[in-house]
Each structure stands twice: as structure tokens, then as C-alpha cells.
Short mmCIF file of C-alpha atoms in Angstrom, two decimals:
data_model
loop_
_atom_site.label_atom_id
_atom_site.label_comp_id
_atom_site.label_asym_id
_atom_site.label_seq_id
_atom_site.Cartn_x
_atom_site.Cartn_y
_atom_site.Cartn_z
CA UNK Z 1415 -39.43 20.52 -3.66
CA UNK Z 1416 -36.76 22.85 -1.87
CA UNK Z 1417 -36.11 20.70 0.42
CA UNK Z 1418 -35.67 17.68 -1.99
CA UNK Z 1419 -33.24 19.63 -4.18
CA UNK Z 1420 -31.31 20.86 -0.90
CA UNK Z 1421 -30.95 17.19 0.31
CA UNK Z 1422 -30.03 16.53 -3.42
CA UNK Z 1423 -27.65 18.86 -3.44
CA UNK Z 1424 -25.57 18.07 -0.10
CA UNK Z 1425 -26.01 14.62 -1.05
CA UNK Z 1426 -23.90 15.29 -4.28
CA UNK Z 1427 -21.39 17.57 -2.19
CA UNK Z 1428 -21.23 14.80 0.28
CA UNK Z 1429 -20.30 12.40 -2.53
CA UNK Z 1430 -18.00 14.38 -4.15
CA UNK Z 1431 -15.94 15.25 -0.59
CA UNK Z 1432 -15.59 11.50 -0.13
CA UNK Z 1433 -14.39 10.97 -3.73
CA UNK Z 1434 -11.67 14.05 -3.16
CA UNK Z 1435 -11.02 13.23 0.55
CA UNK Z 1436 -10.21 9.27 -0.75
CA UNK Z 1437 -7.95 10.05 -3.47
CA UNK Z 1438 -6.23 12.76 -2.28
CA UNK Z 1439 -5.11 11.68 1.41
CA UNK Z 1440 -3.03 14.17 3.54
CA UNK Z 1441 0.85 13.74 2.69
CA UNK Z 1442 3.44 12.82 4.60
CA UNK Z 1443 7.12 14.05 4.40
CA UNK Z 1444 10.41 14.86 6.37
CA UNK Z 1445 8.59 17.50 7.92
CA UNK Z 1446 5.51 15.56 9.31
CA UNK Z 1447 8.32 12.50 10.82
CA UNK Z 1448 9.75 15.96 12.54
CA UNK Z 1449 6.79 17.30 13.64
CA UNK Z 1450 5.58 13.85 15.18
CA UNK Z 1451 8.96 13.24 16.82
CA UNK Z 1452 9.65 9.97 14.55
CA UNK Z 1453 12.83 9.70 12.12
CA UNK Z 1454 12.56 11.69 8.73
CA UNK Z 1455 15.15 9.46 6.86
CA UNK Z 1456 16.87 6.28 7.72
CA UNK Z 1457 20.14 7.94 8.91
CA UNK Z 1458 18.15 9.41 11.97
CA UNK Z 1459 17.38 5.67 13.12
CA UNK Z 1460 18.92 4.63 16.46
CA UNK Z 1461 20.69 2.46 14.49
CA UNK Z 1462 21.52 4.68 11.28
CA UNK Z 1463 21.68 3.33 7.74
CA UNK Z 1464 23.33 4.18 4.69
CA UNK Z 1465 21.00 5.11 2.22
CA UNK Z 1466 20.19 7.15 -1.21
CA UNK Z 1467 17.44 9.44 -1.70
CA UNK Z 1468 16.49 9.31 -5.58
CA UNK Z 1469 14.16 9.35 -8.28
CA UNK Z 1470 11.70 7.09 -10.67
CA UNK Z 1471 9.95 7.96 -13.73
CA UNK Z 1472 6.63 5.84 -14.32
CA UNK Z 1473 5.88 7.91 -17.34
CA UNK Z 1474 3.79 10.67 -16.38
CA UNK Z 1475 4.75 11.42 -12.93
CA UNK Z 1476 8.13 11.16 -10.65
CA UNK Z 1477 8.21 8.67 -7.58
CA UNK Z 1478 10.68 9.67 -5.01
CA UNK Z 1479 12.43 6.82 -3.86
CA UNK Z 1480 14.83 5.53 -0.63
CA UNK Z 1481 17.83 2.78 -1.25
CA UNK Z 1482 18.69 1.55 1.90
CA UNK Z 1483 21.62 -0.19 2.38
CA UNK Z 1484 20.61 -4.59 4.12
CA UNK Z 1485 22.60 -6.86 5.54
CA UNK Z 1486 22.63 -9.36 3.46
CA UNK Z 1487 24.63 -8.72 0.86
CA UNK Z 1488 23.53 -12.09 -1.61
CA UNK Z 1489 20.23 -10.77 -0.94
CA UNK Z 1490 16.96 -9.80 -2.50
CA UNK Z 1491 15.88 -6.45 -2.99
CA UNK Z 1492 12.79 -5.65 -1.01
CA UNK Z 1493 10.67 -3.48 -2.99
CA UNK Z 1494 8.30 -1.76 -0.10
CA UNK Z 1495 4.92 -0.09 -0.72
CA UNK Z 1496 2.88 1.96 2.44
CA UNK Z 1497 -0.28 1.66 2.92
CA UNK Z 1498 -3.15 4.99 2.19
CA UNK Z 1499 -1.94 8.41 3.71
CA UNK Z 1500 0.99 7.45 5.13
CA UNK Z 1501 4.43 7.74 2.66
CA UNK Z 1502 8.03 5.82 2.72
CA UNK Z 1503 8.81 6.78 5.86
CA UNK Z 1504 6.48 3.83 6.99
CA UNK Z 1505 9.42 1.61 6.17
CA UNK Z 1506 11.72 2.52 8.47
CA UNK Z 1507 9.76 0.81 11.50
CA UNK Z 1508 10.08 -1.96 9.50
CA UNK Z 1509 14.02 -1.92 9.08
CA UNK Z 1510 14.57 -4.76 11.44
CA UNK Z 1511 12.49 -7.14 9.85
CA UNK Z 1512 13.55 -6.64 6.39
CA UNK Z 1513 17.60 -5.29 6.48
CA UNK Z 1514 18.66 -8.85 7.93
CA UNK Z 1515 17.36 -10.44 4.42
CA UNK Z 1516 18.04 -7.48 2.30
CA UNK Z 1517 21.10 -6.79 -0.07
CA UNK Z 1518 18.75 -3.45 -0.56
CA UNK Z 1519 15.29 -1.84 0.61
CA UNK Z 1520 13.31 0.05 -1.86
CA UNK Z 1521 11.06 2.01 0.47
CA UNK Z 1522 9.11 4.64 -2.05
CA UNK Z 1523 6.11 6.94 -2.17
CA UNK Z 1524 3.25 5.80 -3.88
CA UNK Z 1525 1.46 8.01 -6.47
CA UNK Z 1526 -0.61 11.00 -4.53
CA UNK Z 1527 1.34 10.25 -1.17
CA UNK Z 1528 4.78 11.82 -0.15
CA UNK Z 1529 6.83 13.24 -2.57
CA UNK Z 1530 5.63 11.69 -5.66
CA UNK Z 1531 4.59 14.06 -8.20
CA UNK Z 1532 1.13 12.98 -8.96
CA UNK Z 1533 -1.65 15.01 -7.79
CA UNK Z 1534 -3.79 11.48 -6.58
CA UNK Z 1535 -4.41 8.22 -5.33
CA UNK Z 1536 -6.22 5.66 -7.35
CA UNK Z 1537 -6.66 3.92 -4.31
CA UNK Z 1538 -4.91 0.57 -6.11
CA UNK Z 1539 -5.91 0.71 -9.79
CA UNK Z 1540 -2.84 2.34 -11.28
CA UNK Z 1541 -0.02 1.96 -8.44
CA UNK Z 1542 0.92 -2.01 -9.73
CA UNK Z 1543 1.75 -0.37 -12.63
CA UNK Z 1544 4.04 2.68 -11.40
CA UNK Z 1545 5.43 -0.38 -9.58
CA UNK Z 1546 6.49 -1.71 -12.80
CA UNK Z 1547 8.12 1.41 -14.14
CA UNK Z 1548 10.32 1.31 -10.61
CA UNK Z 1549 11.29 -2.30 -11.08
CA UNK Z 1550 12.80 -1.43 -14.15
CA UNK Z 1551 14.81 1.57 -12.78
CA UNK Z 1552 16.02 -0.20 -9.84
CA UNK Z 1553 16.38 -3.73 -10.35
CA UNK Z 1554 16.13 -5.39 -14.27
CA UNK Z 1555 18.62 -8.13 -13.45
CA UNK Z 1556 18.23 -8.68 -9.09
CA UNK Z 1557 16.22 -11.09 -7.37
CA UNK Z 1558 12.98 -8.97 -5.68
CA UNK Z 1559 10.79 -9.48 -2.93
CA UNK Z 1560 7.77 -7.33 -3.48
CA UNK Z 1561 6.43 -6.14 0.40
CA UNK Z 1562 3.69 -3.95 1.20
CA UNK Z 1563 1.18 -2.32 3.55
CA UNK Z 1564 -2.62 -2.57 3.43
CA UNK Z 1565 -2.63 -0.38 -0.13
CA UNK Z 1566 0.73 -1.45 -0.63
CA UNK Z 1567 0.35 -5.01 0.09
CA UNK Z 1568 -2.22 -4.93 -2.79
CA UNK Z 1569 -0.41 -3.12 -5.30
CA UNK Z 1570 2.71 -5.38 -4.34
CA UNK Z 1571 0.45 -8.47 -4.89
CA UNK Z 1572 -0.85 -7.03 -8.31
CA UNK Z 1573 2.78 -6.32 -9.08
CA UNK Z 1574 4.34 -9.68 -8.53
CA UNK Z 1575 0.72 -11.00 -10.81
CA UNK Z 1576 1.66 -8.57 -13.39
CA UNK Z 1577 5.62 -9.80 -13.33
CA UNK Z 1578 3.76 -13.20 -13.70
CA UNK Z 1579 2.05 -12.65 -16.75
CA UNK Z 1580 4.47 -10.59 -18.63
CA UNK Z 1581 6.56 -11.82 -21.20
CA UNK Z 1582 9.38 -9.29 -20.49
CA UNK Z 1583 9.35 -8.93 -16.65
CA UNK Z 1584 10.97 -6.00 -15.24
CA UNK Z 1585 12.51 -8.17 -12.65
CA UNK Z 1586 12.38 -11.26 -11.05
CA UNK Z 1587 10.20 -11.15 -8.14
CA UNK Z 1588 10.96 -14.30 -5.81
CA UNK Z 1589 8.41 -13.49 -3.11
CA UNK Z 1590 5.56 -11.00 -2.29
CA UNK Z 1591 5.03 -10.18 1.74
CA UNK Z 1592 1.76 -8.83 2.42
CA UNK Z 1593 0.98 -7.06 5.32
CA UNK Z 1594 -3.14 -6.81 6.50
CA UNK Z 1595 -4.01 -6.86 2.72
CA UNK Z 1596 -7.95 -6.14 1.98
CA UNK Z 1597 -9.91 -7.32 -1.54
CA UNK Z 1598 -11.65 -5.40 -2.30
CA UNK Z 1599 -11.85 -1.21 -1.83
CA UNK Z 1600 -14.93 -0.60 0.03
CA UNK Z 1601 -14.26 -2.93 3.09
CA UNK Z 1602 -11.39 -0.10 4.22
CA UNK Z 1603 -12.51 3.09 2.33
CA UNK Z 1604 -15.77 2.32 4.77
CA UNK Z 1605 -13.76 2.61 7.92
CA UNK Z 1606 -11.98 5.61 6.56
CA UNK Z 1607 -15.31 7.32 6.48
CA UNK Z 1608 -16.69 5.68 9.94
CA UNK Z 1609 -13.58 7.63 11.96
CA UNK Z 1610 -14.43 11.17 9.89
CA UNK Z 1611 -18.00 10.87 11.56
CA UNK Z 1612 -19.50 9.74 7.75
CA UNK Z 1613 -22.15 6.85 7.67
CA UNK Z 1614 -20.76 5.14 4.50
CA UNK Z 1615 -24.01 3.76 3.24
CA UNK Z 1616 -25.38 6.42 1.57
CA UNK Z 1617 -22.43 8.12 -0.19
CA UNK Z 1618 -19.68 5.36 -0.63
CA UNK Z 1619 -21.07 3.55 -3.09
CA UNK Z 1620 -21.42 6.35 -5.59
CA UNK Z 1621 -18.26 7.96 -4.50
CA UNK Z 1622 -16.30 5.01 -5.59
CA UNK Z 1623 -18.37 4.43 -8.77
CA UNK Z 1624 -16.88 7.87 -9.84
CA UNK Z 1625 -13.32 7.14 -8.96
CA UNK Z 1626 -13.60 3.69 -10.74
CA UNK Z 1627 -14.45 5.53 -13.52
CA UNK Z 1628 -11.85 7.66 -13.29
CA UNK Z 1629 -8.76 6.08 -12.82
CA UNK Z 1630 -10.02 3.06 -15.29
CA UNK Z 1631 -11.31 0.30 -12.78
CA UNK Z 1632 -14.56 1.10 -13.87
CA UNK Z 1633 -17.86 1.27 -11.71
CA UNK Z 1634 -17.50 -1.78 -10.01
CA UNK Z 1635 -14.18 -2.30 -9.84
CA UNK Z 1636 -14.56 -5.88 -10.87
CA UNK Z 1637 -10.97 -6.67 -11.74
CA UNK Z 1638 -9.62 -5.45 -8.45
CA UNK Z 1639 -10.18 -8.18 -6.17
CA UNK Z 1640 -6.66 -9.09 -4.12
CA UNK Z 1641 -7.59 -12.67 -4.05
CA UNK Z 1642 -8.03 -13.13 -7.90
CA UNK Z 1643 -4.78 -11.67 -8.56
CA UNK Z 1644 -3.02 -13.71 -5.78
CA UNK Z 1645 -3.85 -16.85 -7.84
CA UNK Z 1646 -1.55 -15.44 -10.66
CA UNK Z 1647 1.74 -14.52 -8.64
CA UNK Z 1648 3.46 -18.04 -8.68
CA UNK Z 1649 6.13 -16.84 -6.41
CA UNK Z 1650 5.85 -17.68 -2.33
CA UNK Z 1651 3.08 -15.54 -0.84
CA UNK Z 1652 3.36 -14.74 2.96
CA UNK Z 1653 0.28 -12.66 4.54
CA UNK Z 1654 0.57 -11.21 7.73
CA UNK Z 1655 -2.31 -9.72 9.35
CA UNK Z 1656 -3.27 -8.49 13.19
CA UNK Z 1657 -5.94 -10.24 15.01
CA UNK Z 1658 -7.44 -7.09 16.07
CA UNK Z 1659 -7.53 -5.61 13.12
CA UNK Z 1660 -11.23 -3.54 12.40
CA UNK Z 1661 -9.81 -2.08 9.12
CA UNK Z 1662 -9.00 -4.98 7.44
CA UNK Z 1663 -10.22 -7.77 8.80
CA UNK Z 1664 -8.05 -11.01 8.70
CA UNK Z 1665 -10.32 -12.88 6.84
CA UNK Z 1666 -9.76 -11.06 3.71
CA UNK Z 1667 -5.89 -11.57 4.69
CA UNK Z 1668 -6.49 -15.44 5.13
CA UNK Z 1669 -8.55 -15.70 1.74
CA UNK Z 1670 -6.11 -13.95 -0.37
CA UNK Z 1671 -3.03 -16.38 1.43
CA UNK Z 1672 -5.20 -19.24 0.26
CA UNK Z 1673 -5.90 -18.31 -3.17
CA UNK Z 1674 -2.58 -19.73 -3.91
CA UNK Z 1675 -1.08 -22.79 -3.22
CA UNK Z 1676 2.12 -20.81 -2.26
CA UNK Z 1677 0.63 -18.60 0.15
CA UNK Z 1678 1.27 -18.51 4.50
CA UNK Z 1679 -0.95 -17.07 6.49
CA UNK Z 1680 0.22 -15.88 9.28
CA UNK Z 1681 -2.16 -14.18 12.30
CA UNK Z 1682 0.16 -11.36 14.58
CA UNK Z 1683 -2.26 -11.91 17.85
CA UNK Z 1684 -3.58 -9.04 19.65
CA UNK Z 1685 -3.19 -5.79 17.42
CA UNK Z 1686 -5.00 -4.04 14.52
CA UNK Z 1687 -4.05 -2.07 11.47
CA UNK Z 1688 -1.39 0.17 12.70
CA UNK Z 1689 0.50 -1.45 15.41
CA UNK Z 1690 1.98 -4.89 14.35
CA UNK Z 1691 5.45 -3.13 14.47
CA UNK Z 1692 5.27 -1.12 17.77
CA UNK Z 1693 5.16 -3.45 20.18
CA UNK Z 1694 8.61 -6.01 20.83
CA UNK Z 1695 6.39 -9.23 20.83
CA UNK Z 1696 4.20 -8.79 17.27
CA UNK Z 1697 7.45 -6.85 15.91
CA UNK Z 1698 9.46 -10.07 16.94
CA UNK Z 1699 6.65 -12.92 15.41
CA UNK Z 1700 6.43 -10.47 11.82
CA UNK Z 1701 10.32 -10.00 11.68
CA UNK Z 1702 10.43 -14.17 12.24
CA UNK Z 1703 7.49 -14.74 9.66
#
């Protein structure tokens, strides 16, 4: 019996580390770009930009925020969301392939990431929504391309299903770029786990049961799946995902690009989750796509 209740009990402290350690990933800020040798901001670029750092209410928290000045000025605005534990500075790798069609860049940290206020991630379930709230502040009456990373490409495909449905939009989203999107949250949250030296399998499960609960996706998460809300965006859909990619794998990529008869998938041959922007060749092919 002691032993049963002691495996009980680290099993429950097991579960509730995994709930804590997936909604509340380590932030990133000026200081971490420093401390890695990387730009904090977009004037410390090799090629500087012009840019505003400001603030977004989404009505309980604040989302700090980066306007970056494109090149285009009869442009979009592209509206960019980073993918888990990383914050906005994982836009400015992306300058390149974005400025050249960009009157604007909207590179800004997700809730529980970077400077935002909020104390957590829902890992998905809320963000489309604090999307919303941004829209409104930065762009009511501009033409918006919604862009993302892994947890940002989802929220940004959410977003541009929610701008869909609405009957007062908060802007008009023209286009949604996703970069190695997944469907559904287990298929990454697993791999999360795998590289801390966790087996998933016996704690996952219930530690996302909780969060659903908690941040109103509900045990299963039912309505979460990328690929259902793809089918709603109406706008051009363009998925980009790395061959190599163990996190994500492509084929939830190439099934949420074909959920819509919009959607282009496009496969960035030979790296994974991380790297599609560090070498010249993949950075070239995803600045072209």
C-alpha cells in the first residue's frame, strides 16, 4: 500500500510538472537575444529597420508588440505569431522573407511568452482570440496577412477562421502563411517531453486533460484541430513545412494545406523544426514560397 500511494503520488507530481512546465515555457526577451549573441530588436539587424516598440490590450492582459517598417509600401500588414517558448524576436530571422511584401510587420509576443503580461500559455486555445483584440488595435481598415510559427501558425490559422466567420471582422485578412503547423496538441507537447528525458505515455494525457479544462478547450480538446479550422479561412493558405521535421511532422502540415481548396503546400527539403531560416538555400525556397 506505501508503495502504491508513493507511485500515486509522484505520478500526480509528475502530471502536474508537465501541466506547469507546458503552459508556462521559459521567456524570452532583449536580454536572452543578448545573452545568445542574436539581435534584441530589429535596429540591431545587419541591415537595421525602423521600427516601434508598443502595446495591445486583449482585455485582460497587455501584448507587447513590434511595428516594423516593409518595403512595400501598397502592402499588407503581416501579422506574425512565434511558435512555444520562443517570443517576437523569432521574427526578425524572418525579415527577408516578409519586409519585401510588407507595408508593415506585426511581430508580437504571444500570451505567457515575452513580454506579454499574462502569467500562461494555453498552448492555442485562447491566443486566436488575443489575435483578434491586436487586429483591431493595429489594423481595422488594412489588408492583413496572418503568418505564424508552429503555435503561431495555428493561432494565425484560427485567426484568419475566426475573421471568416465574424460578422464584424477586425480586419481583412487576405492570406494566412503557416509555417510547420501541427493539429492537434499532443503530437508536439509529446516531443517537448521526449527531449526533458519524460516518456509521454503515462503523464501527457492527463496533463493536457487538465489544461483543456482550464483554459476552456475542454478534456479532449475536440474543437482544436488545425485542419478543421483551415476549411473555414477562405483566404489563400500557404503551408510551409521542413522535411526533416520530428516535431511536427509534414504530414499534419500537408493535411491542414489540403483542407482547403486555397491551400499550397509547400515541403523546405532537408531541415526540421527550427532551422528552415538558417541556412541560405531553405531561407531562399521559404522567402520565394
Amino acid at each position: 500500500m506505501l508503495l502504491a500511494l508513493g507511485l500515486a503520488l509522484y505520478w500526480s507530481a509528475l502530471v502536474v510538472w508537465v501541466a506547469h512546465r507546458l503552459t508556462r515555457p521559459a521567456r524570452r526577451s532583449y536580454a536572452w537575444a543578448v545573452a545568445y549573441g542574436q539581435p534584441g530588436d530589429p535596429s540591431e539587424l545587419d541591415a537595421p529597420r525602423e521600427f516601434e516598440a508598443l502595446e495591445a490590450r486583449d482585455g485582460r492582459h497587455t501584448l507587447a508588440y513590434w511595428s516594423i517598417a516593409g518595403d512595400d509600401p501598397s502592402g499588407p500588414v503581416v501579422v506574425f505569431a512565434h511558435g512555444w517558448g520562443e517570443s517576437k524576436q523569432a521574427a526578425l530571422v524572418r525579415i527577408e522573407g516578409y519586409a519585401p511584401i510588407a507595408s508593415r510587420i506585426i511581430a508580437w509576443d504571444l500570451p505567457g511568452h515575452g513580454e506579454s503580461t499574462a502569467r500562461s500559455c494555453a498552448l492555442g486555445a485562447r491566443e486566436p482570440y488575443s489575435l483578434l483584440h491586436l487586429l483591431k488595435a493595429i489594423a481595422p481598415a488594412e489588408s492583413v496577412v496572418l503568418a505564424g510559427f508552429s503555435l503561431g501558425a495555428g493561432v494565425s490559422i484560427v485567426g484568419g477562421a475566426l475573421q471568416a466567420r465574424a460578422e464584424e471582422r477586425a480586419a481583412r485578412v487576405i492570406g494566412v502563411i503557416a509555417e510547420a503547423p501541427y493539429r492537434v496538441p499532443w503530437t508536439p507537447a509529446a516531443e517537448v517531453l521526449r527531449q526533458f528525458g519524460v516518456p509521454p505515455g503515462p503523464v501527457l494525457a492527463p496533463a493536457l486533460c487538465c489544461i483543456g479544462l482550464g483554459v476552456g478547450a475542454g478534456p479532449r480538446w475536440r474543437r482544436f484541430d488545425r485542419a478543421e479550422h483551415a476549411r473555414e479561412i477562405g483566404c489563400p493558405l500557404l503551408v510551409l513545412h521542413g522535411t526533416n521535421d520530428v516535431m511536427c511532422p509534414p504530414d499534419d502540415g500537408r493535411s491542414i494545406a489540403g483542407a482547403t481548396p486555397n491551400g499550397r503546400f509547400v515541403p523546405i527539403e532537408g531541415v526540421g523544426h527550427l532551422d528552415m531560416w538558417a541556412y541560405a538555400g531553405s531561407r531562399m525556397k521559404a522567402a520565394a514560397a
